[in-house]
Coordinates of C-alpha atoms in Angstrom, one line a residue:
X1 CA 26.0 -162.1 33.7
X2 CA 27.1 -162.3 30.1
X3 CA 27.6 -159.6 27.5
X4 CA 26.6 -159.3 23.9
X5 CA 27.2 -156.9 21.0
X6 CA 26.2 -156.8 17.4
X7 CA 26.0 -155.0 14.1
X8 CA 23.3 -155.4 11.4
X9 CA 23.2 -153.8 8.0
X10 CA 19.5 -153.1 7.7
X11 CA 19.7 -152.1 4.0
X12 CA 22.1 -154.6 2.4
X13 CA 24.9 -157.0 3.0
X14 CA 27.9 -154.8 3.5
X15 CA 31.1 -156.2 5.0
X16 CA 31.1 -156.3 8.7
X17 CA 34.3 -155.0 10.3
X18 CA 35.2 -158.0 12.4
X19 CA 38.1 -156.2 14.2
X20 CA 35.7 -153.4 15.3
X21 CA 33.2 -156.0 16.4
X22 CA 35.9 -157.7 18.5
X23 CA 36.9 -154.4 20.1
X24 CA 33.2 -153.7 21.0
X25 CA 33.0 -157.2 22.4
X26 CA 36.2 -156.8 24.4
X27 CA 34.8 -153.8 26.3
X28 CA 32.4 -156.4 28.0
X29 CA 35.1 -158.8 29.2
X30 CA 34.2 -158.0 32.8
X31 CA 30.7 -159.4 32.1
X32 CA 32.0 -162.7 30.7
X33 CA 35.4 -164.0 31.9
X34 CA 34.8 -167.6 30.8
X35 CA 34.9 -167.2 27.1
X36 CA 34.2 -165.1 24.0
X37 CA 33.0 -165.7 20.4
X38 CA 32.0 -164.0 17.2
X39 CA 29.7 -164.7 14.3
X40 CA 30.3 -162.7 11.2
X41 CA 28.4 -163.2 7.9
X42 CA 27.0 -161.0 5.1
X43 CA 25.8 -157.8 6.8
X44 CA 25.6 -159.3 10.3
X45 CA 28.0 -159.5 13.2
X46 CA 27.3 -160.9 16.7
X47 CA 29.7 -161.0 19.6
X48 CA 29.5 -162.6 23.1
X49 CA 31.3 -162.7 26.4
X50 CA 30.3 -165.6 28.6
X51 CA 29.9 -166.1 32.3
X52 CA 29.3 -169.9 32.4
X53 CA 26.4 -170.9 34.7
X54 CA 24.6 -173.8 33.0
X55 CA 26.4 -176.5 30.9
X56 CA 29.8 -175.2 31.5
X57 CA 31.4 -177.0 28.6
X58 CA 28.7 -177.1 26.0
X59 CA 27.0 -173.7 26.2
X60 CA 29.6 -171.7 24.1
X61 CA 28.1 -168.7 22.2
X62 CA 27.2 -167.6 19.6
X63 CA 25.0 -170.7 19.5
X64 CA 23.3 -172.1 16.3
X65 CA 20.4 -174.3 15.4
X66 CA 20.8 -177.6 13.5
X67 CA 21.6 -176.1 10.1
X68 CA 23.4 -173.0 11.3
X69 CA 20.9 -170.6 9.8
X70 CA 19.7 -169.3 13.2
X71 CA 22.2 -167.9 15.6
X72 CA 21.8 -166.3 19.0
X73 CA 23.9 -164.4 21.6
X74 CA 22.2 -164.3 25.0
X75 CA 22.6 -162.8 28.4
X76 CA 20.6 -164.2 31.3
X77 CA 18.8 -167.5 32.2
X78 CA 15.7 -169.3 31.0
X79 CA 14.5 -170.9 34.2
X80 CA 11.9 -173.2 32.6
X81 CA 14.3 -174.5 29.9
X82 CA 13.9 -178.1 30.9
X83 CA 10.2 -178.0 30.1
X84 CA 10.8 -176.2 26.9
X85 CA 13.5 -178.7 25.8
X86 CA 10.9 -181.5 26.3
X87 CA 8.2 -179.7 24.3
X88 CA 10.6 -178.7 21.5
X89 CA 12.1 -182.2 21.3
X90 CA 8.6 -183.7 21.0
X91 CA 8.1 -181.3 18.1
X92 CA 11.1 -182.7 16.3
X93 CA 13.9 -180.3 17.3
X94 CA 17.3 -181.8 18.1
X95 CA 19.4 -180.4 21.0
X96 CA 23.2 -180.7 21.0
X97 CA 23.9 -179.1 24.4
X98 CA 22.4 -179.0 27.9
X99 CA 22.4 -175.2 27.9
X100 CA 19.3 -173.0 28.4
X101 CA 20.6 -170.9 25.5
X102 CA 19.8 -173.5 22.9
X103 CA 16.1 -173.4 23.6
X104 CA 16.0 -169.8 22.2
X105 CA 17.0 -170.8 18.6
X106 CA 14.6 -173.8 18.5
X107 CA 11.8 -171.8 20.1
X108 CA 12.3 -169.1 17.4
X109 CA 12.0 -171.8 14.7
X110 CA 8.8 -173.2 16.3
X111 CA 7.0 -170.0 17.5
X112 CA 8.8 -167.0 16.0
X113 CA 8.6 -163.7 17.9
X114 CA 5.9 -165.2 20.2
X115 CA 8.6 -167.5 21.7
X116 CA 9.5 -164.9 24.3
X117 CA 6.0 -165.3 25.8
X118 CA 7.0 -168.9 26.8
X119 CA 10.3 -167.9 28.4
X120 CA 10.3 -167.7 32.2
X121 CA 13.5 -165.9 33.2
X122 CA 15.7 -162.9 32.9
X123 CA 17.2 -162.3 29.5
X124 CA 18.4 -160.0 26.8
X125 CA 19.3 -161.6 23.5
X126 CA 19.9 -160.9 19.8
X127 CA 19.0 -163.6 17.3
X128 CA 19.7 -163.6 13.5
X129 CA 17.6 -165.7 11.2
X130 CA 19.6 -165.9 7.9
X131 CA 16.7 -167.5 5.9
X132 CA 14.2 -164.8 6.9
X133 CA 17.0 -162.1 6.9
X134 CA 15.6 -161.0 10.3
X135 CA 17.2 -159.6 13.4
X136 CA 15.3 -160.3 16.6
X137 CA 16.1 -158.4 19.8
X138 CA 14.3 -159.2 23.1
X139 CA 14.4 -158.1 26.7
X140 CA 12.8 -159.8 29.7
X141 CA 9.5 -158.7 31.2
X142 CA 10.9 -156.5 34.0
X143 CA 14.2 -155.5 32.3
X144 CA 16.6 -157.2 34.6
X145 CA 19.0 -157.6 31.7
X146 CA 20.0 -154.5 29.7
X147 CA 20.1 -154.0 26.0
X148 CA 21.1 -150.8 24.1
X149 CA 20.8 -150.1 20.4
X150 CA 21.5 -147.3 17.9
X151 CA 20.6 -146.7 14.3
X152 CA 23.4 -145.1 12.3
X153 CA 23.0 -142.9 9.3
X154 CA 24.8 -145.5 7.2
X155 CA 21.9 -148.0 7.7
X156 CA 23.9 -150.0 10.3
X157 CA 22.1 -150.9 13.5
X158 CA 24.4 -151.7 16.4
X159 CA 23.5 -153.0 19.8
X160 CA 25.0 -154.3 23.1
X161 CA 24.7 -155.0 26.8
X162 CA 26.3 -151.7 27.8
X163 CA 26.7 -148.2 26.4
X164 CA 30.4 -148.4 26.4
X165 CA 30.4 -151.1 23.8
X166 CA 28.4 -149.0 21.4
X167 CA 30.6 -146.0 21.9
X168 CA 33.5 -147.9 20.4
X169 CA 31.9 -147.5 17.0
X170 CA 33.2 -144.3 15.4
X171 CA 29.9 -143.4 13.8
X172 CA 27.9 -143.3 17.1
X173 CA 26.9 -139.8 18.1
X174 CA 28.2 -138.6 21.4
X175 CA 25.8 -135.7 21.9
X176 CA 24.1 -135.5 25.3
X177 CA 20.3 -135.6 25.3
X178 CA 18.9 -132.6 27.2
X179 CA 15.7 -134.5 28.0
X180 CA 17.7 -137.3 29.6
X181 CA 19.5 -134.8 31.7
X182 CA 16.2 -133.3 32.9
X183 CA 15.0 -136.8 33.8
X184 CA 18.2 -137.6 35.6
X185 CA 18.0 -134.6 37.8
X186 CA 14.4 -135.5 38.6
X187 CA 14.7 -139.3 39.2
X188 CA 18.4 -139.9 39.9
X189 CA 18.7 -142.0 36.8
X190 CA 17.7 -141.9 33.1
X191 CA 14.5 -143.8 32.5
X192 CA 14.1 -146.1 29.5
X193 CA 13.9 -145.9 26.6
X194 CA 16.1 -142.9 26.7
X195 CA 19.9 -142.9 27.4
X196 CA 22.1 -140.0 28.3
X197 CA 23.1 -139.8 24.5
X198 CA 20.9 -138.7 21.6
X199 CA 20.6 -141.5 19.1
X200 CA 21.1 -144.4 21.5
X201 CA 18.1 -146.1 23.1
X202 CA 17.4 -148.8 25.7
X203 CA 15.1 -151.6 24.5
X204 CA 12.3 -151.2 27.1
X205 CA 11.4 -154.1 29.5
X206 CA 8.9 -156.6 28.1
X207 CA 9.6 -155.5 24.5
X208 CA 10.9 -157.0 21.3
X209 CA 12.3 -155.5 18.1
X210 CA 11.9 -157.4 14.9
X211 CA 14.0 -155.8 12.1
X212 CA 13.9 -157.4 8.6
X213 CA 16.6 -156.5 6.1
X214 CA 15.3 -154.0 3.6
X215 CA 12.1 -153.4 5.5
X216 CA 11.1 -150.0 7.0
X217 CA 12.6 -149.1 10.4
X218 CA 11.0 -151.4 13.0
X219 CA 10.0 -150.0 16.4
X220 CA 9.9 -151.9 19.7
X221 CA 6.7 -153.8 20.4
X222 CA 5.5 -154.7 23.9
X223 CA 4.8 -158.5 24.4
X224 CA 4.0 -158.2 28.1
X225 CA 2.7 -155.7 30.7
X226 CA 1.9 -156.1 34.4
X227 CA -1.5 -157.9 34.3
X228 CA -4.5 -156.6 36.2
X229 CA -5.2 -159.2 38.9
X230 CA -8.4 -161.2 38.7
X231 CA -10.7 -160.6 41.8
X232 CA -10.3 -163.4 44.2
X233 CA -11.7 -164.3 47.6
X234 CA -9.0 -165.6 49.9
X235 CA -8.7 -165.8 53.6
X236 CA -5.5 -164.3 55.2
X237 CA -4.2 -167.8 55.9
X238 CA -4.8 -168.9 52.3
X239 CA -3.1 -165.8 51.0
X240 CA -0.1 -166.4 53.2
X241 CA 0.2 -170.0 52.1
X242 CA 0.0 -169.1 48.4
X243 CA 2.5 -166.3 48.8
X244 CA 5.0 -168.6 50.4
X245 CA 4.5 -171.3 47.9
X246 CA 5.0 -168.9 45.0
X247 CA 8.1 -167.4 46.5
X248 CA 9.5 -170.8 47.2
X249 CA 8.9 -171.9 43.6
X250 CA 10.5 -168.7 42.3
X251 CA 13.6 -169.2 44.4
X252 CA 13.8 -172.9 43.5
X253 CA 13.9 -172.1 39.8
X254 CA 16.7 -169.6 40.3
X255 CA 18.9 -172.3 42.0
X256 CA 19.3 -174.2 38.8
X257 CA 23.0 -173.8 38.0
X258 CA 26.2 -175.7 37.6
X259 CA 28.2 -173.2 39.7
X260 CA 28.2 -172.1 43.4
X261 CA 25.2 -170.0 44.5
X262 CA 24.7 -167.5 47.3
X263 CA 22.5 -164.6 48.5
X264 CA 22.8 -161.0 49.5
X265 CA 21.5 -160.6 53.1
X266 CA 20.7 -157.2 54.5
X267 CA 18.5 -158.4 57.3
X268 CA 15.4 -156.7 55.8
X269 CA 12.2 -158.6 55.0
X270 CA 12.9 -159.0 51.3
X271 CA 16.4 -160.6 51.4
X272 CA 15.6 -162.5 54.6
X273 CA 12.6 -164.1 52.8
X274 CA 14.9 -165.1 49.9
X275 CA 17.4 -166.7 52.3
X276 CA 14.6 -168.5 54.2
X277 CA 13.3 -170.0 50.9
X278 CA 16.8 -171.0 49.8
X279 CA 17.5 -172.7 53.1
X280 CA 14.2 -174.6 52.7
X281 CA 14.9 -175.9 49.2
X282 CA 18.7 -176.2 48.9
X283 CA 20.5 -179.3 49.9
X284 CA 23.6 -177.4 51.2
X285 CA 23.9 -174.5 53.6
X286 CA 23.2 -171.2 52.0
X287 CA 26.2 -168.8 51.3
X288 CA 25.1 -165.4 52.5
X289 CA 26.9 -162.0 52.2
X290 CA 26.3 -158.7 54.1
X291 CA 27.8 -155.3 54.3
X292 CA 28.4 -153.7 57.7
X293 CA 29.0 -150.0 58.1
X294 CA 31.4 -148.6 60.6
X295 CA 28.9 -145.9 61.6
X296 CA 26.4 -147.7 63.9
X297 CA 23.7 -145.2 62.8
X298 CA 23.6 -146.9 59.4
X299 CA 24.7 -150.4 60.3
X300 CA 22.0 -153.1 60.1
X301 CA 24.4 -156.1 60.1
X302 CA 23.0 -157.4 63.4
X303 CA 19.6 -158.1 61.7
X304 CA 21.4 -160.0 58.9
X305 CA 23.4 -162.0 61.5
X306 CA 20.1 -163.0 63.2
X307 CA 18.7 -164.4 60.0
X308 CA 22.1 -166.1 59.2
X309 CA 22.1 -167.8 62.6
X310 CA 18.4 -168.9 62.2
X311 CA 19.0 -170.6 58.9
X312 CA 22.6 -171.7 59.6
X313 CA 24.1 -170.0 56.5
X314 CA 27.7 -169.7 55.7
X315 CA 27.7 -166.0 56.4
X316 CA 30.4 -163.5 55.4
X317 CA 30.4 -159.8 56.4
X318 CA 32.5 -156.9 55.0
X319 CA 32.9 -153.7 56.9
X320 CA 32.6 -150.5 54.8
X321 CA 33.3 -147.0 56.1
X322 CA 30.5 -144.5 55.1
X323 CA 33.1 -142.0 53.9
X324 CA 34.9 -144.5 51.6
X325 CA 34.3 -142.9 48.2
X326 CA 37.2 -144.4 46.3
X327 CA 34.8 -146.3 44.1
X328 CA 33.0 -143.3 42.6
X329 CA 35.2 -142.9 39.5
X330 CA 35.1 -146.7 38.9
X331 CA 31.3 -146.8 39.2
X332 CA 30.9 -143.9 36.8
X333 CA 32.8 -146.0 34.2
X334 CA 30.7 -149.0 34.9
X335 CA 27.3 -147.4 34.7
X336 CA 28.2 -145.4 31.5
X337 CA 25.6 -142.7 32.3
X338 CA 24.6 -140.7 35.4
X339 CA 23.2 -142.8 38.2
X340 CA 22.5 -141.1 41.5
X341 CA 21.8 -143.9 43.9
X342 CA 24.2 -144.1 46.8
X343 CA 23.4 -147.8 47.3
X344 CA 25.6 -148.5 44.3
X345 CA 28.7 -148.2 46.6
X346 CA 27.7 -150.9 49.1
X347 CA 26.2 -153.0 46.3
X348 CA 29.5 -153.1 44.5
X349 CA 31.3 -154.1 47.8
X350 CA 29.0 -157.0 48.6
X351 CA 29.1 -158.2 44.9
X352 CA 32.9 -158.2 45.0
X353 CA 32.9 -160.1 48.3
X354 CA 30.3 -162.6 47.0
X355 CA 32.3 -163.2 43.8
X356 CA 35.2 -164.6 45.8
X357 CA 33.0 -167.5 46.8
X358 CA 30.1 -167.9 44.4
X359 CA 29.2 -167.2 40.8
X360 CA 25.5 -166.4 41.2
X361 CA 23.8 -164.5 44.0
X362 CA 20.1 -163.9 44.7
X363 CA 18.9 -160.7 46.2
X364 CA 15.7 -159.2 47.5
X365 CA 15.6 -156.3 45.1
X366 CA 12.1 -155.3 43.9
X367 CA 10.3 -156.5 47.1
X368 CA 9.1 -153.0 48.0
X369 CA 7.8 -152.4 44.4
X370 CA 5.9 -155.8 44.3
X371 CA 4.4 -155.5 47.8
X372 CA 4.0 -151.8 48.1
X373 CA 6.6 -151.4 50.8
X374 CA 7.4 -147.8 50.2
X375 CA 5.4 -145.3 52.2
X376 CA 4.8 -143.2 49.1
X377 CA 2.5 -145.8 47.7
X378 CA 0.2 -145.5 50.8
X379 CA 0.3 -141.7 50.7
X380 CA -0.5 -141.6 47.0
X381 CA -3.5 -143.9 47.5
X382 CA -4.8 -141.7 50.3
X383 CA -4.3 -138.6 48.1
X384 CA -6.2 -140.3 45.3
X385 CA -9.1 -140.7 47.6
X386 CA -9.2 -136.9 48.1
X387 CA -8.8 -136.3 44.3
X388 CA -11.9 -138.5 43.7
X389 CA -13.9 -136.4 46.2
X390 CA -12.9 -133.0 45.0
X391 CA -12.8 -131.8 41.3
X392 CA -9.6 -130.2 40.1
X393 CA -11.2 -126.8 39.8
X394 CA -11.8 -126.7 43.5
X395 CA -8.9 -128.8 44.7
X396 CA -6.2 -126.9 42.8
X397 CA -6.9 -123.4 44.3
X398 CA -7.7 -124.7 47.8
X399 CA -4.7 -127.0 48.4
X400 CA -2.5 -124.8 46.3
X401 CA -3.1 -121.9 48.7
X402 CA -2.7 -124.2 51.8
X403 CA 0.6 -125.5 50.4
X404 CA 1.9 -121.9 50.1
X405 CA 1.0 -120.8 53.6
X406 CA 1.7 -124.0 55.5
X407 CA 5.3 -124.0 57.1
X408 CA 7.9 -126.5 56.0
X409 CA 8.3 -128.8 59.0
X410 CA 11.0 -131.2 57.9
X411 CA 11.8 -132.0 61.5
X412 CA 8.2 -133.1 62.3
X413 CA 6.6 -136.5 62.1
X414 CA 5.4 -137.3 58.5
X415 CA 1.7 -136.8 59.3
X416 CA 2.5 -133.2 60.3
X417 CA 4.7 -132.4 57.3
X418 CA 1.6 -131.4 55.3
X419 CA 3.1 -128.7 53.1
X420 CA 4.2 -131.2 50.4
X421 CA 0.9 -133.1 50.8
X422 CA -1.1 -130.0 50.2
X423 CA 1.1 -129.1 47.2
X424 CA 0.6 -132.6 45.7
X425 CA -3.1 -132.6 46.3
X426 CA -3.4 -129.4 44.2
X427 CA -2.0 -131.3 41.2
X428 CA -3.2 -134.1 39.0
X429 CA -2.6 -137.7 39.9
X430 CA 0.5 -138.1 37.7
X431 CA 1.9 -134.7 38.6
X432 CA 1.3 -135.3 42.3
X433 CA 3.0 -138.7 42.3
X434 CA 5.9 -137.2 40.3
X435 CA 6.3 -134.5 43.0
X436 CA 6.5 -137.2 45.7
X437 CA 9.3 -139.1 44.0
X438 CA 11.4 -136.3 42.4
X439 CA 14.9 -136.1 43.7
X440 CA 15.0 -132.4 42.9
X441 CA 11.7 -130.5 42.6
X442 CA 10.8 -128.2 39.7
X443 CA 12.0 -125.2 41.5
X444 CA 15.5 -126.6 42.2
X445 CA 15.9 -128.0 38.7
X446 CA 14.8 -124.7 37.3
X447 CA 17.5 -122.9 39.3
X448 CA 20.2 -125.2 37.9
X449 CA 19.3 -124.7 34.3
X450 CA 20.7 -122.0 32.1
X451 CA 18.4 -120.2 29.6
X452 CA 20.0 -122.0 26.8
X453 CA 19.5 -125.4 28.3
X454 CA 15.8 -124.6 29.1
X455 CA 15.4 -123.8 25.4
X456 CA 17.0 -127.1 24.5
X457 CA 14.4 -128.9 26.5
X458 CA 11.7 -127.5 24.2
X459 CA 9.0 -127.8 26.9
X460 CA 9.9 -131.3 28.0
X461 CA 9.2 -132.0 31.7
X462 CA 10.4 -135.2 33.5
X463 CA 6.9 -135.7 34.9
X464 CA 5.9 -136.9 31.4
X465 CA 7.5 -140.3 32.3
X466 CA 5.1 -140.8 35.1
X467 CA 2.2 -139.5 33.1
X468 CA 3.0 -141.9 30.2
X469 CA 3.1 -144.9 32.5
X470 CA -0.2 -143.9 34.1
X471 CA -1.9 -143.6 30.7
X472 CA -0.6 -147.0 29.6

């Protein structure tokens, strides 16, 4: 990963504090140990910390177009950059490096904001076009790379890869957002576009922000959303063949690098599939990394070992004791805002171990979301069938009453723990799904909140996040 920061005077061409920009950039040194750079001009400052992956000697950032009027700082990878280089070269653009970063400036010259629609990859970047006096921020389709921004009362817009970089600026407000706190207690994290601070936002996944100097305040615009699949008739064998082909192609693209590569291997279906595809397309044995827990009740390293042996990987294992909480303070500093996922602890350990041998590691994260692997998806689908059969006016009182009288059987098999199901069926689709995913339910959150904090929420409920997505 790399890191980027920036400042933009949206109203004029005030002098950028280069020393302050450098301090902001320095907070991201852990994201980019291989180099740093600044661009400072009238009313614009960009900073970058580099982790070199492609074109180790020629990809220094900030990176410019031919006449130096377009400059970019970029975090991520553009997997299809070879094809884009060929297309842009045919259109008359001249490339000075072999870096995927350079396609961004030339793509902007050729296609403007629509250029992001041609990028296949994971990215967050900030681009300044001096001729058009336009700042262009973009984030990849699924939000794998982060990008935060804040608009200050002075007219300055600041942005960066992490919250801590923005907090270096003395004008940034440090006031906590009550709605973000409510969302955190419900989900275990703060959903975008909010952050834990008022006045600082995340650019949402699949969005761009085009801000022209002197123009009204721009708002993020979506350039992509999950497409609705076209109806197709495939046999099971055809579907299996196409799935494997697409997974193999996705893995092959992510192996384009000038540095050592590896993979996190838990032994589950997702990471095992990634390792299998890597072993199929890579010329050398795969470097794989696993975490083993001292408590056998939580240890799945045997499954990882089975996959490692099958695909002859260079396998490394690190043992972590379940009660080893020495990382908590460090993780709080790294995440910058509340994050209530215990997997952060073993994830850090396996990343640290992998970094000793490789620069880039693939993982199976997202597999359950793509393939519907969580049980809650199946239960929600079944509940939706009941909602379609019974109108809310009948369903609410009926299942609401059943939910009140049915005992809470946490010890029983899932099909017998009907209390929560009855309670969810009494609710709307969005409210029912929210109830199934909430870390703390409405009652528990209500008991935590003071009267003053409840007033500060001004009626906001974290379930609005789910409802907004379902309406989109």
